[in-house]
Tab-separated table of C-alpha atoms and ligand atoms in Angstrom:
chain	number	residue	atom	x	y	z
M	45	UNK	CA	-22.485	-40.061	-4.213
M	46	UNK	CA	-20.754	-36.701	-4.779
M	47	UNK	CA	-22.879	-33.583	-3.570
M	48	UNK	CA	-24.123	-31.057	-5.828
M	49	UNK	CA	-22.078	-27.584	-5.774
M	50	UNK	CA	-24.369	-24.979	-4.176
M	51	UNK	CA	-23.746	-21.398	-3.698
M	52	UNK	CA	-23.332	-22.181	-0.423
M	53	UNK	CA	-20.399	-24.362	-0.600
M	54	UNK	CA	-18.522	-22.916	-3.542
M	55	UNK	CA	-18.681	-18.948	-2.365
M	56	UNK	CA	-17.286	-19.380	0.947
M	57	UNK	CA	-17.580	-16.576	3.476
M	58	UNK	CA	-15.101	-15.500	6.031
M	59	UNK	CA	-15.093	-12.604	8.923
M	60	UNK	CA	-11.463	-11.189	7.343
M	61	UNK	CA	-13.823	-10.919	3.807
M	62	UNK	CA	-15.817	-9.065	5.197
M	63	UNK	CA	-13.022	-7.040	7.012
M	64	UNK	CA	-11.779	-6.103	3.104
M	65	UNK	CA	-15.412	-5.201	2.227
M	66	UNK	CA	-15.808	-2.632	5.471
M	67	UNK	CA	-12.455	-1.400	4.664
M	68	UNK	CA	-12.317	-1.600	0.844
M	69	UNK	CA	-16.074	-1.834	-0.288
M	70	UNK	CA	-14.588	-4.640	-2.176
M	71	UNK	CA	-16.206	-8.285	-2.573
M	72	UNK	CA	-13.658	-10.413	-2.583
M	73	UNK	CA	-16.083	-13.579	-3.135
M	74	UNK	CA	-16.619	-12.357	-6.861
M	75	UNK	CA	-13.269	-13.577	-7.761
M	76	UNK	CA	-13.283	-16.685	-9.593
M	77	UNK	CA	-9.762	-17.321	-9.794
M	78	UNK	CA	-9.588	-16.658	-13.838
M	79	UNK	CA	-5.441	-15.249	-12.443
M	80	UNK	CA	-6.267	-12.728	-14.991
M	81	UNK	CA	-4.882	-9.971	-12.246
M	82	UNK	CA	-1.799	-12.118	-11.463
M	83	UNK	CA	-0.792	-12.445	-15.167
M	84	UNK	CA	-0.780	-8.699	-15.624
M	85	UNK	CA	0.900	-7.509	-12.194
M	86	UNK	CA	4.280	-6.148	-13.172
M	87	UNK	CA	5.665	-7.156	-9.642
M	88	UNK	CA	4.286	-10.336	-9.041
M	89	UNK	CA	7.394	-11.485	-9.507
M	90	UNK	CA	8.481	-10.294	-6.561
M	91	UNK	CA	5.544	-11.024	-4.551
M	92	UNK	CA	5.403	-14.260	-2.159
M	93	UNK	CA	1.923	-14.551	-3.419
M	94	UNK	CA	0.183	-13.631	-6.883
M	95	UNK	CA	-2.709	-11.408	-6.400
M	96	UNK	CA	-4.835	-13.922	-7.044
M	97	UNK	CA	-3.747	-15.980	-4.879
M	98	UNK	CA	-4.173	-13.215	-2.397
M	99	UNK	CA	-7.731	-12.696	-3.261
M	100	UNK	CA	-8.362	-16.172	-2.617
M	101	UNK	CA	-7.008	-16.297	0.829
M	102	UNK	CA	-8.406	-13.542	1.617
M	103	UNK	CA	-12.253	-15.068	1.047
M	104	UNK	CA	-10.543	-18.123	2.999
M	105	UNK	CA	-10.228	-15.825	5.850
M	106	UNK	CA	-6.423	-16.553	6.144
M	107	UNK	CA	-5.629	-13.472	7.472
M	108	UNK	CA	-2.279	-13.846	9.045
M	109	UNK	CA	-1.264	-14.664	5.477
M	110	UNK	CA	-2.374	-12.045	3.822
M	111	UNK	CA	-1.550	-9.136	6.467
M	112	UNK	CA	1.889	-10.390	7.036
M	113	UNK	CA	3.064	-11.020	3.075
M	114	UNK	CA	5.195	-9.384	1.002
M	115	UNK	CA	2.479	-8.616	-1.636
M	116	UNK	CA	0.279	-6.313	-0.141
M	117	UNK	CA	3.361	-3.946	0.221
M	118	UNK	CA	5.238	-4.733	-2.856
M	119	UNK	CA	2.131	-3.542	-4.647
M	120	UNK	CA	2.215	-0.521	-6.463
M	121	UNK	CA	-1.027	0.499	-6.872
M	122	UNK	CA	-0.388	0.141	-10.587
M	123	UNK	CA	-4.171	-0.792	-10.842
M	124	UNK	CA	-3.230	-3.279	-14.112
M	125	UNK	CA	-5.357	-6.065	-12.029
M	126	UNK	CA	-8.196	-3.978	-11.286
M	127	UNK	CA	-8.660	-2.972	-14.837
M	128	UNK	CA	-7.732	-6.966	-16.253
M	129	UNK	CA	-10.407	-8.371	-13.407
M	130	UNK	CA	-13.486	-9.342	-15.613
M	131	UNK	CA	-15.512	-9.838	-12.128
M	132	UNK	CA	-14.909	-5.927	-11.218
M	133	UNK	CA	-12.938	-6.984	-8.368
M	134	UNK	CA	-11.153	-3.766	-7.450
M	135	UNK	CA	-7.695	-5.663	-6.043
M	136	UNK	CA	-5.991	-2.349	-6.282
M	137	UNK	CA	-8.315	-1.538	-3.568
M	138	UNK	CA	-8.235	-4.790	-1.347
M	139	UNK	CA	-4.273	-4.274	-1.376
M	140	UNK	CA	-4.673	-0.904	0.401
M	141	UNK	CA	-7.538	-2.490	2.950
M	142	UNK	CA	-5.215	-5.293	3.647
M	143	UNK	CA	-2.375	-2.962	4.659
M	144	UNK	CA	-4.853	-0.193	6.673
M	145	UNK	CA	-5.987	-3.496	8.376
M	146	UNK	CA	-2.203	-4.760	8.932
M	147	UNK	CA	-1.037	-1.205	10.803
M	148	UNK	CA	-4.293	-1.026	12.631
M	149	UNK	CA	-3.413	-4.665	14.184
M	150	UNK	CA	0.424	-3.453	14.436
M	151	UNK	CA	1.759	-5.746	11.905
M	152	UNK	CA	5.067	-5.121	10.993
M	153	UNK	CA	5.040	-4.909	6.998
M	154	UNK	CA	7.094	-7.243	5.616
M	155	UNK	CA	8.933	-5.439	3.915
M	156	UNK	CA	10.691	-2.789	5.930
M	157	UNK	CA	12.082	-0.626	2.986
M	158	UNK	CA	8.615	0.275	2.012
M	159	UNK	CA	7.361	1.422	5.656
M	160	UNK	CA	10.230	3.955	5.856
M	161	UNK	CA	9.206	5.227	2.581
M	162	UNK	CA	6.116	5.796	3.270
M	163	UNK	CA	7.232	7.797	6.118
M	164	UNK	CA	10.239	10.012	5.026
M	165	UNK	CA	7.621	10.463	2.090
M	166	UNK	CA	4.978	11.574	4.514
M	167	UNK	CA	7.516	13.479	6.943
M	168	UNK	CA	8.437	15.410	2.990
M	169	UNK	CA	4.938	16.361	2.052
M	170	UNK	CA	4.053	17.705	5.916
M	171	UNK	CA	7.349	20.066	5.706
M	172	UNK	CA	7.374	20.782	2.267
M	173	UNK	CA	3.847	20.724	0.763
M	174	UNK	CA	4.926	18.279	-1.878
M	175	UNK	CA	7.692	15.704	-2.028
M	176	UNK	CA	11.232	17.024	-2.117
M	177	UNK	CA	12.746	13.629	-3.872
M	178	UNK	CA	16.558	14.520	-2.742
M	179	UNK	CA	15.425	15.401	1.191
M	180	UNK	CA	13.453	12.702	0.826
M	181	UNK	CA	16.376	9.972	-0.501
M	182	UNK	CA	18.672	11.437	2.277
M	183	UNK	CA	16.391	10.691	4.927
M	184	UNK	CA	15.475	7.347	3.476
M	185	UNK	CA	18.810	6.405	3.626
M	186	UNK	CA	19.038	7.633	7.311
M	187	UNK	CA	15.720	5.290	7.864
M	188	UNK	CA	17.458	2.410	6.145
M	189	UNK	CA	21.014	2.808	6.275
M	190	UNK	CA	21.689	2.205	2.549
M	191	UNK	CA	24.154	5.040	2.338
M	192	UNK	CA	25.877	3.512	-0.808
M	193	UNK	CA	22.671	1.865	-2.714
M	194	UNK	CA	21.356	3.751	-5.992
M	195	UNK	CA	24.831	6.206	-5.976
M	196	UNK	CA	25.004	5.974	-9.898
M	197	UNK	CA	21.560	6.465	-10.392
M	198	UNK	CA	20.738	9.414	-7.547
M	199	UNK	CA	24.326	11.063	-9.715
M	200	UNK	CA	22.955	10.687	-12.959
M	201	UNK	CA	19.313	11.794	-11.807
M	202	UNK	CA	20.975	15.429	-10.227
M	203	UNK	CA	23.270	15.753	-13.440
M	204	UNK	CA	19.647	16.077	-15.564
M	205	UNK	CA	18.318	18.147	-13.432
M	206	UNK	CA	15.112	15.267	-12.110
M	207	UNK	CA	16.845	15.638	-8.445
M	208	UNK	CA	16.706	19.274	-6.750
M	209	UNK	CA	18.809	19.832	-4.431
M	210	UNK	CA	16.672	22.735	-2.732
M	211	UNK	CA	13.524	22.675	-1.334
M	212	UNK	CA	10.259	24.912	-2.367
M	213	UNK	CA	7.790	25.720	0.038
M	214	UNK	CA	4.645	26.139	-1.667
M	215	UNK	CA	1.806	24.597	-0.051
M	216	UNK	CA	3.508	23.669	3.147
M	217	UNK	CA	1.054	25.595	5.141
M	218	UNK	CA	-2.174	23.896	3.499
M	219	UNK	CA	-0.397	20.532	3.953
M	220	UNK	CA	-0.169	20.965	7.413
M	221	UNK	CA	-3.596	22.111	7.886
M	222	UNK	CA	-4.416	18.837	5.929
M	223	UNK	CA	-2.095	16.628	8.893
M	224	UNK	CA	-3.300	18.034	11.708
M	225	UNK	CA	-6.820	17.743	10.624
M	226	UNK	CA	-6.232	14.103	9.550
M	227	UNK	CA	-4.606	13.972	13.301
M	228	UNK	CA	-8.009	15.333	14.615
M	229	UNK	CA	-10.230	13.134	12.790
M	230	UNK	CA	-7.959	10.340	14.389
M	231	UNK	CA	-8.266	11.579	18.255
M	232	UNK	CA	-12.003	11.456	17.634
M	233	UNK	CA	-12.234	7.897	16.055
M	234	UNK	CA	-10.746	6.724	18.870
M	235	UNK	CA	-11.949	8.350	21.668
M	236	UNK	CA	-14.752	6.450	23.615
M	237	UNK	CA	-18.191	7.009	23.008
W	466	SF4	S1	-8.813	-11.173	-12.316
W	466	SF4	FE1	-10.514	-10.948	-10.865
W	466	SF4	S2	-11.684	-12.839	-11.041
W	466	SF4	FE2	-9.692	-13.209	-11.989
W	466	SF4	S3	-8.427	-14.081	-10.337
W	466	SF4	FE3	-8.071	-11.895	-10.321
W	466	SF4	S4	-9.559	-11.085	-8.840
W	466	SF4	FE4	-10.211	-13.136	-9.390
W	467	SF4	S1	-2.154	-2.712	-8.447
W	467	SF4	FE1	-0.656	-3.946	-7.324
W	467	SF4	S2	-1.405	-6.042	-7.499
W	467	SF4	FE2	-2.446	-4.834	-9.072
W	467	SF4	S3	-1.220	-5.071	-10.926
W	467	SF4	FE3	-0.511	-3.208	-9.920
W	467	SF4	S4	1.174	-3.867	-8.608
W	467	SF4	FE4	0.042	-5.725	-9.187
């Protein structure tokens, strides 16, 4: 005799869930694999695994699979998925969890590129206030060491005028306040109580 299907059995529950939820406010047990987010994600192609997909493991509780893919940093916070999910599962969300929780266990990201952009975009914003996109490609490449990749595009980009060459530093000071704040905040979180 086959048993029933109780809540029980067909919502499973798993501590890395509820990891996402602490970190995300996001229930990842409302998903009911409809793929409506996967079928809308401009880079799933890319991705090792669809969003969905990701969701899923993530109520699993496979967490070395979802904090060491390539999806949770190919992601691009697009927010198509969040806005497709007819359960109001905010995957947009869970994406950004997933990598707070993969740093915070010292995970290296998958994909490499996207850590050093984060940081020569962060290292930008502290000097500069805002992001200076041609400092910023420079010392991407210097992170990378993809002298050569994106030449005809970076060229075409400076000829209209979308690159500048020189920096402005509005706002630098207030950004700074911002970082070492942020740095504050940090020392406290982890000092012991
Ligand atoms: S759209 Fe929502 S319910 Fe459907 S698979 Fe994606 S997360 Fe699950
Ligand atoms: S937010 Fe991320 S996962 Fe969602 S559709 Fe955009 S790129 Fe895909």
């Amino acid at each position: 005799m086959t048993q029933a299907a109780t809540a029980e059995t067909i919502t499973p529950t798993s501590g890395f869930a509820y990891s996402i939820l602490g970190e995300s406010g996001v229930d990842v047990n409302l998903c009911y694999q409809c793929g409506k987010c996967a079928a809308g994600c401009p880079v799933a192609y890319a991705m090792d695994y669809p969003p969905a997909q990701l969701i899923h493991a993530a109520r699993l509780g496979l967490d070395e699979l979802v904090l060491g893919s390539r999806t949770i940093w190919l992601c691009a916070a697009c927010e198509t998925c969040t806005t497709r999910c007819p359960q109001d599962v905010d995957i947009a969300k869970v994406m950004d969890a997933a990598k707070i929780l993969a740093v915070d266990r010292g995970i290296n990201p998958a994909v490499g590129e996207v850590r050093s952009f984060h940081k020569a975009a962060l290292a930008s914003i502290r000097r500069f206030g805002r992001m200076w996109e041609a400092g910023m490609v420079l010392s991407l490449k210097l992170r990378t060491g993809n002298y050569f990749k994106d030449m005809e595009l970076g060229s075409r980009m400076l000829r209209k005028g979308k690159l500048k060459l020189l920096p402005t530093f509005a706002g630098s000071r207030r950004a700074r306040r911002i970082f070492s704040r942020v740095k504050k905040v940090e020392r406290e979180a982890d000092r012991p109580e």
